[in-house]
Tab-separated table of C-alpha atoms in Angstrom:
chain	number	residue	atom	x	y	z
A	1	UNK	CA	87.009	117.318	97.881
A	2	UNK	CA	85.300	114.046	96.994
A	3	UNK	CA	85.560	111.045	99.266
A	4	UNK	CA	87.170	107.954	97.709
A	5	UNK	CA	86.218	104.360	98.451
A	6	UNK	CA	87.318	100.929	97.244
A	7	UNK	CA	84.519	98.886	95.664
A	8	UNK	CA	86.455	96.032	94.090
A	9	UNK	CA	89.659	94.051	94.677
A	10	UNK	CA	91.430	91.328	92.766
A	11	UNK	CA	94.758	89.541	92.931
A	12	UNK	CA	96.938	86.688	91.827
A	13	UNK	CA	100.060	86.188	93.914
A	14	UNK	CA	102.099	83.399	95.560
A	15	UNK	CA	99.498	83.069	98.342
A	16	UNK	CA	96.429	82.676	96.160
A	17	UNK	CA	94.760	83.255	92.821
A	18	UNK	CA	92.055	85.505	94.248
A	19	UNK	CA	91.325	87.698	97.266
A	20	UNK	CA	89.556	85.102	99.473
A	21	UNK	CA	92.421	82.630	99.038
A	22	UNK	CA	94.968	85.361	99.790
A	23	UNK	CA	93.107	86.426	102.936
A	24	UNK	CA	92.955	82.810	104.111
A	25	UNK	CA	96.696	82.367	103.530
A	26	UNK	CA	97.483	85.587	105.389
A	27	UNK	CA	95.287	84.531	108.312
A	28	UNK	CA	97.048	81.170	108.446
A	29	UNK	CA	100.540	82.646	108.132
A	30	UNK	CA	101.167	80.584	105.006
A	31	UNK	CA	104.514	80.933	103.255
A	32	UNK	CA	104.347	81.241	99.485
A	33	UNK	CA	108.126	81.310	99.096
A	34	UNK	CA	109.858	78.197	97.799
A	35	UNK	CA	112.274	76.779	95.208
A	36	UNK	CA	112.152	78.572	91.852
A	37	UNK	CA	111.001	76.658	88.796
A	38	UNK	CA	112.577	78.628	85.929
A	39	UNK	CA	115.055	77.883	83.126
A	40	UNK	CA	118.730	77.828	84.165
A	41	UNK	CA	117.935	78.063	87.875
A	42	UNK	CA	121.057	75.993	88.541
A	43	UNK	CA	123.166	78.939	87.329
A	44	UNK	CA	121.716	81.210	90.011
A	45	UNK	CA	123.086	81.751	93.498
A	46	UNK	CA	119.554	82.668	94.631
A	47	UNK	CA	117.159	79.818	93.888
A	48	UNK	CA	114.069	80.738	95.926
A	49	UNK	CA	111.214	83.143	95.308
A	50	UNK	CA	107.535	83.854	95.778
A	51	UNK	CA	106.546	82.177	92.530
A	52	UNK	CA	102.955	81.518	91.431
A	53	UNK	CA	103.182	77.754	91.040
A	54	UNK	CA	101.043	75.787	88.618
A	55	UNK	CA	100.218	78.817	86.511
A	56	UNK	CA	99.475	78.059	82.850
A	57	UNK	CA	98.765	81.053	80.647
A	58	UNK	CA	96.816	78.840	78.237
A	59	UNK	CA	94.192	78.320	80.947
A	60	UNK	CA	93.313	82.017	80.777
A	61	UNK	CA	94.254	83.409	77.353
A	62	UNK	CA	94.151	82.314	73.717
A	63	UNK	CA	97.203	82.128	71.439
A	64	UNK	CA	96.672	85.598	69.981
A	65	UNK	CA	96.455	87.124	73.452
A	66	UNK	CA	99.518	85.260	74.691
A	67	UNK	CA	101.472	86.715	71.773
A	68	UNK	CA	100.600	90.192	73.108
A	69	UNK	CA	100.586	89.696	76.881
A	70	UNK	CA	103.758	89.432	78.942
A	71	UNK	CA	103.388	87.581	82.233
A	72	UNK	CA	102.998	90.848	84.171
A	73	UNK	CA	100.158	91.922	81.858
A	74	UNK	CA	98.470	88.546	82.236
A	75	UNK	CA	98.552	88.859	86.019
A	76	UNK	CA	97.120	92.377	85.801
A	77	UNK	CA	94.241	91.355	83.540
A	78	UNK	CA	93.324	88.409	85.770
A	79	UNK	CA	93.293	90.592	88.886
A	80	UNK	CA	91.366	93.329	87.076
A	81	UNK	CA	88.670	90.855	86.053
A	82	UNK	CA	88.122	90.002	89.694
A	83	UNK	CA	88.136	93.608	90.907
A	84	UNK	CA	85.850	95.014	88.220
A	85	UNK	CA	83.569	92.007	88.510
A	86	UNK	CA	83.211	92.561	92.249
A	87	UNK	CA	82.499	96.260	91.767
A	88	UNK	CA	79.582	95.550	89.445
A	89	UNK	CA	80.509	98.482	87.212
A	90	UNK	CA	79.953	98.665	83.461
A	91	UNK	CA	81.854	101.383	81.640
A	92	UNK	CA	79.658	102.984	79.018
A	93	UNK	CA	78.744	106.542	78.057
A	94	UNK	CA	79.983	109.346	80.273
A	95	UNK	CA	81.238	106.952	82.967
A	96	UNK	CA	83.698	105.444	80.477
A	97	UNK	CA	85.032	108.936	79.769
A	98	UNK	CA	85.405	109.627	83.508
A	99	UNK	CA	87.165	106.370	84.351
A	100	UNK	CA	90.830	105.515	83.864
A	101	UNK	CA	93.707	103.236	84.759
A	102	UNK	CA	96.920	103.827	86.702
A	103	UNK	CA	99.201	100.907	87.451
A	104	UNK	CA	102.635	100.533	88.957
A	105	UNK	CA	105.407	98.265	87.740
A	106	UNK	CA	109.187	98.310	87.840
A	107	UNK	CA	110.336	95.574	85.468
A	108	UNK	CA	107.344	95.621	83.132
A	109	UNK	CA	107.776	93.001	80.413
A	110	UNK	CA	111.011	91.634	81.818
A	111	UNK	CA	110.112	88.036	80.974
A	112	UNK	CA	109.680	89.034	77.344
A	113	UNK	CA	113.017	90.832	77.337
A	114	UNK	CA	114.733	87.870	78.966
A	115	UNK	CA	113.274	85.346	76.512
A	116	UNK	CA	114.187	87.412	73.469
A	117	UNK	CA	117.690	88.323	74.578
A	118	UNK	CA	118.211	84.596	75.064
A	119	UNK	CA	116.861	83.896	71.561
A	120	UNK	CA	119.046	86.530	69.897
A	121	UNK	CA	122.291	86.279	71.847
A	122	UNK	CA	122.351	82.662	73.022
A	123	UNK	CA	120.420	80.850	70.290
A	124	UNK	CA	121.641	83.096	67.472
A	125	UNK	CA	118.239	83.989	66.026
A	126	UNK	CA	118.145	87.052	63.791
A	127	UNK	CA	114.454	87.876	64.081
A	128	UNK	CA	112.016	88.375	66.953
A	129	UNK	CA	108.222	88.470	67.008
A	130	UNK	CA	106.763	91.761	65.673
A	131	UNK	CA	104.799	92.258	68.896
A	132	UNK	CA	107.828	92.281	71.214
A	133	UNK	CA	107.822	96.055	71.767
A	134	UNK	CA	104.099	96.330	72.657
A	135	UNK	CA	104.483	93.196	74.788
A	136	UNK	CA	107.410	94.395	76.902
A	137	UNK	CA	106.541	98.094	77.346
A	138	UNK	CA	105.737	99.122	80.906
A	139	UNK	CA	102.382	100.639	79.960
A	140	UNK	CA	101.154	97.430	78.286
A	141	UNK	CA	99.098	96.251	81.268
A	142	UNK	CA	97.377	99.606	81.745
A	143	UNK	CA	96.622	99.873	78.042
A	144	UNK	CA	95.158	96.378	77.773
A	145	UNK	CA	92.956	96.919	80.835
A	146	UNK	CA	91.679	100.187	79.366
A	147	UNK	CA	90.867	98.460	76.084
A	148	UNK	CA	89.198	95.413	77.617
A	149	UNK	CA	86.848	97.483	79.784
A	150	UNK	CA	86.384	100.625	77.639
A	151	UNK	CA	88.114	102.953	80.119
A	152	UNK	CA	88.622	106.192	78.219
A	153	UNK	CA	89.897	108.499	80.959
A	154	UNK	CA	93.475	109.100	82.195
A	155	UNK	CA	95.536	105.953	81.696
A	156	UNK	CA	99.251	105.511	82.397
A	157	UNK	CA	101.918	103.563	84.280
A	158	UNK	CA	104.098	104.655	87.185
A	159	UNK	CA	107.605	103.230	87.613
A	160	UNK	CA	109.231	104.143	90.926
A	161	UNK	CA	110.883	100.833	91.786
A	162	UNK	CA	109.425	99.293	94.960
A	163	UNK	CA	106.982	102.183	95.521
A	164	UNK	CA	105.402	101.999	92.057
A	165	UNK	CA	102.030	100.588	93.150
A	166	UNK	CA	101.630	103.012	96.035
A	167	UNK	CA	102.496	105.951	93.808
A	168	UNK	CA	99.990	104.694	91.230
A	169	UNK	CA	97.221	104.239	93.778
A	170	UNK	CA	97.996	107.618	95.305
A	171	UNK	CA	97.595	109.307	91.949
A	172	UNK	CA	94.326	107.462	91.338
A	173	UNK	CA	93.086	108.597	94.741
A	174	UNK	CA	93.966	112.220	94.040
A	175	UNK	CA	92.345	112.190	90.595
A	176	UNK	CA	89.016	111.109	92.038
A	177	UNK	CA	89.329	113.346	95.069
A	178	UNK	CA	89.853	116.464	92.955
A	179	UNK	CA	86.942	115.620	90.642
A	180	UNK	CA	88.964	114.747	87.543
A	181	UNK	CA	87.510	111.211	87.400
A	182	UNK	CA	84.739	109.121	88.970
A	183	UNK	CA	86.400	105.703	88.895
A	184	UNK	CA	90.008	104.552	88.598
A	185	UNK	CA	91.290	101.019	88.152
A	186	UNK	CA	94.604	100.968	89.979
A	187	UNK	CA	97.227	98.813	91.653
A	188	UNK	CA	100.298	97.115	90.273
A	189	UNK	CA	101.913	94.013	88.832
A	190	UNK	CA	105.338	92.441	88.535
A	191	UNK	CA	106.854	89.310	86.991
A	192	UNK	CA	110.624	89.439	87.402
A	193	UNK	CA	111.223	85.818	88.371
A	194	UNK	CA	113.255	84.917	85.308
A	195	UNK	CA	116.964	84.204	84.935
A	196	UNK	CA	117.915	87.775	84.010
A	197	UNK	CA	115.700	89.283	86.687
A	198	UNK	CA	117.165	87.218	89.503
A	199	UNK	CA	120.746	87.461	88.202
A	200	UNK	CA	120.572	91.264	88.176
A	201	UNK	CA	119.307	91.386	91.757
A	202	UNK	CA	122.014	88.962	92.890
A	203	UNK	CA	124.540	91.668	92.083
A	204	UNK	CA	123.115	93.912	94.820
A	205	UNK	CA	123.895	91.298	97.494
A	206	UNK	CA	120.640	91.999	99.337
A	207	UNK	CA	118.935	88.661	98.592
A	208	UNK	CA	118.378	85.814	101.032
A	209	UNK	CA	119.119	82.256	99.997
A	210	UNK	CA	116.669	80.671	102.424
A	211	UNK	CA	113.801	82.882	103.713
A	212	UNK	CA	112.453	86.387	104.254
A	213	UNK	CA	112.519	87.256	107.974
A	214	UNK	CA	111.549	90.928	108.371
A	215	UNK	CA	112.442	92.572	111.698
A	216	UNK	CA	114.066	89.401	113.064
A	217	UNK	CA	117.634	89.709	114.300
A	218	UNK	CA	118.410	86.694	112.088
A	219	UNK	CA	117.180	88.322	108.855
A	220	UNK	CA	119.590	88.038	105.958
A	221	UNK	CA	117.916	89.668	102.987
A	222	UNK	CA	114.869	90.008	100.771
A	223	UNK	CA	113.165	87.433	98.573
A	224	UNK	CA	111.530	88.337	95.273
A	225	UNK	CA	107.942	87.487	94.434
A	226	UNK	CA	105.546	87.977	91.529
A	227	UNK	CA	101.891	88.766	91.002
A	228	UNK	CA	99.363	91.569	90.862
A	229	UNK	CA	96.847	93.448	92.954
A	230	UNK	CA	94.116	95.540	91.324
A	231	UNK	CA	91.467	97.770	92.915
A	232	UNK	CA	88.475	99.810	91.901
A	233	UNK	CA	88.758	103.274	93.459
A	234	UNK	CA	85.452	105.122	93.201
A	235	UNK	CA	83.882	108.442	94.103
A	236	UNK	CA	81.889	107.802	97.284
A	237	UNK	CA	78.736	109.593	96.126
A	238	UNK	CA	78.787	107.597	92.886
A	239	UNK	CA	79.251	104.330	94.780
A	240	UNK	CA	76.528	105.144	97.295
A	241	UNK	CA	74.048	106.136	94.587
A	242	UNK	CA	74.355	102.724	92.929
A	243	UNK	CA	74.327	100.777	96.203
A	244	UNK	CA	77.868	99.430	95.887
A	245	UNK	CA	79.476	97.238	98.537
A	246	UNK	CA	82.265	99.398	99.954
A	247	UNK	CA	85.377	97.564	101.159
A	248	UNK	CA	87.006	100.566	102.858
A	249	UNK	CA	87.733	104.258	102.367
A	250	UNK	CA	90.985	105.774	101.093
A	251	UNK	CA	91.611	108.846	103.225
A	252	UNK	CA	95.205	110.012	102.774
A	253	UNK	CA	98.348	109.826	100.714
A	254	UNK	CA	101.823	111.322	100.856
A	255	UNK	CA	105.051	110.913	98.921
A	256	UNK	CA	108.561	112.153	99.558
A	257	UNK	CA	112.082	111.815	98.211
A	258	UNK	CA	115.113	111.144	100.407
A	259	UNK	CA	117.310	113.033	97.926
A	260	UNK	CA	120.338	111.345	99.474
A	261	UNK	CA	121.336	107.851	98.272
A	262	UNK	CA	120.290	105.568	95.417
A	263	UNK	CA	119.960	102.435	97.580
A	264	UNK	CA	120.327	103.298	101.303
A	265	UNK	CA	117.030	104.333	102.938
A	266	UNK	CA	116.609	107.517	104.961
A	267	UNK	CA	114.721	107.638	108.241
A	268	UNK	CA	113.806	111.272	107.623
A	269	UNK	CA	112.366	110.634	104.166
A	270	UNK	CA	110.277	107.703	105.369
A	271	UNK	CA	109.071	109.619	108.432
A	272	UNK	CA	107.961	112.592	106.332
A	273	UNK	CA	105.927	110.293	104.086
A	274	UNK	CA	104.270	108.525	107.041
A	275	UNK	CA	103.478	111.779	108.840
A	276	UNK	CA	102.271	113.339	105.598
A	277	UNK	CA	99.795	110.532	104.940
A	278	UNK	CA	98.331	110.807	108.438
A	279	UNK	CA	98.125	114.586	108.109
A	280	UNK	CA	96.458	114.308	104.707
A	281	UNK	CA	93.958	111.842	106.174
A	282	UNK	CA	92.989	114.385	108.820
A	283	UNK	CA	93.141	111.901	111.682
A	284	UNK	CA	95.150	112.013	114.934
A	285	UNK	CA	98.251	109.856	115.166
A	286	UNK	CA	96.677	107.640	117.797
A	287	UNK	CA	93.836	106.736	115.401
A	288	UNK	CA	96.236	104.547	113.406
A	289	UNK	CA	96.027	100.940	114.568
A	290	UNK	CA	97.988	98.998	111.954
A	291	UNK	CA	100.807	99.593	109.494
A	292	UNK	CA	101.623	97.221	106.680
A	293	UNK	CA	105.351	97.815	106.652
A	294	UNK	CA	107.667	97.924	103.684
A	295	UNK	CA	109.633	95.378	105.732
A	296	UNK	CA	111.930	93.845	103.128
A	297	UNK	CA	113.988	91.701	105.489
A	298	UNK	CA	117.231	93.588	104.833
A	299	UNK	CA	119.217	94.904	107.768
A	300	UNK	CA	119.117	98.538	106.646
A	301	UNK	CA	115.479	98.799	105.585
A	302	UNK	CA	113.879	97.217	108.626
A	303	UNK	CA	115.691	99.207	111.287
A	304	UNK	CA	115.280	102.446	109.328
A	305	UNK	CA	111.543	101.910	108.938
A	306	UNK	CA	111.097	101.094	112.624
A	307	UNK	CA	113.030	104.228	113.581
A	308	UNK	CA	110.830	106.308	111.268
A	309	UNK	CA	107.649	104.876	112.787
A	310	UNK	CA	108.953	105.553	116.298
A	311	UNK	CA	109.845	109.133	115.384
A	312	UNK	CA	106.425	109.882	113.889
A	313	UNK	CA	104.206	108.198	116.467
A	314	UNK	CA	106.208	108.701	119.659
A	315	UNK	CA	104.667	106.826	122.591
A	316	UNK	CA	101.850	105.534	120.363
A	317	UNK	CA	104.387	103.519	118.353
A	318	UNK	CA	104.416	100.920	121.132
A	319	UNK	CA	100.638	100.446	120.723
A	320	UNK	CA	100.741	100.045	116.943
A	321	UNK	CA	100.688	96.704	115.186
A	322	UNK	CA	103.140	96.600	112.283
A	323	UNK	CA	103.724	93.601	110.046
A	324	UNK	CA	105.420	92.712	106.787
A	325	UNK	CA	103.515	90.341	104.537
A	326	UNK	CA	106.606	90.128	102.316
A	327	UNK	CA	107.595	87.364	104.718
A	328	UNK	CA	104.804	85.327	103.096
A	329	UNK	CA	104.565	86.420	99.456
A	330	UNK	CA	108.012	87.902	98.865
A	331	UNK	CA	108.866	91.323	97.496
A	332	UNK	CA	106.842	91.959	94.353
A	333	UNK	CA	108.974	95.060	93.616
A	334	UNK	CA	106.731	97.410	91.601
A	335	UNK	CA	103.618	95.372	92.383
A	336	UNK	CA	104.260	94.853	96.064
A	337	UNK	CA	102.228	97.759	97.462
A	338	UNK	CA	99.125	96.533	95.651
A	339	UNK	CA	99.213	93.048	97.169
A	340	UNK	CA	100.076	94.519	100.563
A	341	UNK	CA	97.052	96.830	100.431
A	342	UNK	CA	94.980	93.660	100.663
A	343	UNK	CA	96.364	93.063	104.160
A	344	UNK	CA	95.155	96.531	105.161
A	345	UNK	CA	91.689	95.834	103.759
A	346	UNK	CA	91.584	92.526	105.662
A	347	UNK	CA	92.579	94.313	108.866
A	348	UNK	CA	89.916	96.993	108.462
A	349	UNK	CA	87.066	94.873	107.117
A	350	UNK	CA	87.630	91.523	108.831
A	351	UNK	CA	89.532	92.568	111.938
A	352	UNK	CA	92.442	90.232	111.158
A	353	UNK	CA	96.037	91.476	111.311
A	354	UNK	CA	98.347	89.537	109.011
A	355	UNK	CA	101.509	88.293	110.747
A	356	UNK	CA	105.200	88.701	110.062
A	357	UNK	CA	106.199	85.073	109.644
A	358	UNK	CA	109.725	83.692	109.930
A	359	UNK	CA	110.362	85.826	113.006
A	360	UNK	CA	112.986	84.077	115.110
A	361	UNK	CA	114.749	86.518	117.409
A	362	UNK	CA	114.024	90.085	118.581
A	363	UNK	CA	116.184	92.894	117.232
A	364	UNK	CA	116.634	95.859	119.623
A	365	UNK	CA	116.630	98.152	116.580
A	366	UNK	CA	113.188	96.849	115.549
A	367	UNK	CA	111.549	96.975	118.961
A	368	UNK	CA	107.930	97.365	117.824
A	369	UNK	CA	104.947	95.005	117.848
A	370	UNK	CA	105.621	93.221	114.559
A	371	UNK	CA	102.801	90.666	115.039
A	372	UNK	CA	105.283	87.781	114.988
A	373	UNK	CA	104.372	84.521	113.243
A	374	UNK	CA	100.659	84.336	114.148
A	375	UNK	CA	97.771	86.472	112.877
A	376	UNK	CA	95.851	88.516	115.410
A	377	UNK	CA	92.213	89.472	115.794
A	378	UNK	CA	91.848	93.210	116.385
A	379	UNK	CA	89.383	95.966	115.563
A	380	UNK	CA	91.083	98.970	113.999
A	381	UNK	CA	89.787	102.117	112.339
A	382	UNK	CA	92.792	103.371	110.351
A	383	UNK	CA	95.621	101.535	108.591
A	384	UNK	CA	98.696	102.685	106.687
A	385	UNK	CA	100.555	100.945	103.875
A	386	UNK	CA	104.237	101.907	103.546
A	387	UNK	CA	106.415	101.717	100.440
A	388	UNK	CA	110.028	102.920	100.389
A	389	UNK	CA	111.906	102.432	97.115
A	390	UNK	CA	115.424	102.459	95.752
A	391	UNK	CA	116.160	105.983	94.629
A	392	UNK	CA	114.820	107.224	97.958
A	393	UNK	CA	111.215	107.404	96.734
A	394	UNK	CA	108.595	106.989	99.450
A	395	UNK	CA	104.806	106.618	99.205
A	396	UNK	CA	102.332	105.947	102.035
A	397	UNK	CA	98.573	105.370	101.759
A	398	UNK	CA	96.041	105.749	104.582
A	399	UNK	CA	92.804	103.744	104.698
A	400	UNK	CA	89.783	103.843	107.034
A	401	UNK	CA	87.244	101.217	108.013
A	402	UNK	CA	83.891	101.882	106.366
A	403	UNK	CA	80.776	101.377	108.416
């Protein structure tokens, strides 16, 4: 099977509007979570989030584009511009036919839905804009990226709640590995920080009112974020032939279903996904040096994930570094795995392990090295990125340092 490498990365998220800014924020343990600035925030019990502050769509898109692009699509296009620009690729001829797009999202055009439900039901309007359906559909971002860059291969969107991005990137990896495509633009995006988005999540009673503190005994829930992460996955031989700068290699992927509960995580399901990714990568367990954890900051998720890691790695679990960058940027739901993959790339390429900030007090049920509060310099060869979603859907990606 073909080897798969990453030759471009782009992002916009609460920590930064590009990859260098995001890396700097992760190194510094910066918190991108703060008071929400959205309409009717005073009616919400939860008033914090990982919001991209100071963002003005008019700075990036014209009026015609804004009429077609929901916020989640805008984020995706901005991140894609960075990633494809870094890769140096131009999609013409046969390469265009052998290149596609797979993105993950959960809410899709939720901002558009929220705005138009408000217009119809609260303001009493009887008509909406004719582009509302193509603006809110979950595949909008993937379709617009394919059109902007002439990507004529497989193009679709994956929606598996909080594992959407990892499932999308896993499918992109497998498509290149099996020879179906040469290049895939992949990752994920989410923009659910609107009144309806937050109000719906309030009903689950899993949200924190003050901070995200993964693995800390004082944790009291998750915090939502927004943004996008986009990557260029490329056939290694194709990348080498054109002299591309390779960020890292994608070496394994696994996905499982708990098949047990719609919201409560399963240690067994998570463990099978973690072990499956390492097995697919063809590396020994002790080769793994870092795991970017799902680490939502909820009581159930964090202890279940730590138990799964301990079960899979045994004695090596105590030597692993495991951190949750959700403590800094919040939980981007369907887009979260894409932004978190950046932390794995930083660990492999720069030798910097992003911290779990907000850590206050050890929890005996999360007794692993969670890289508390301060980033760490370390040379590692293999990293994993975990994603465990509502519905019991698990997806884990394995990456290797390229040298």
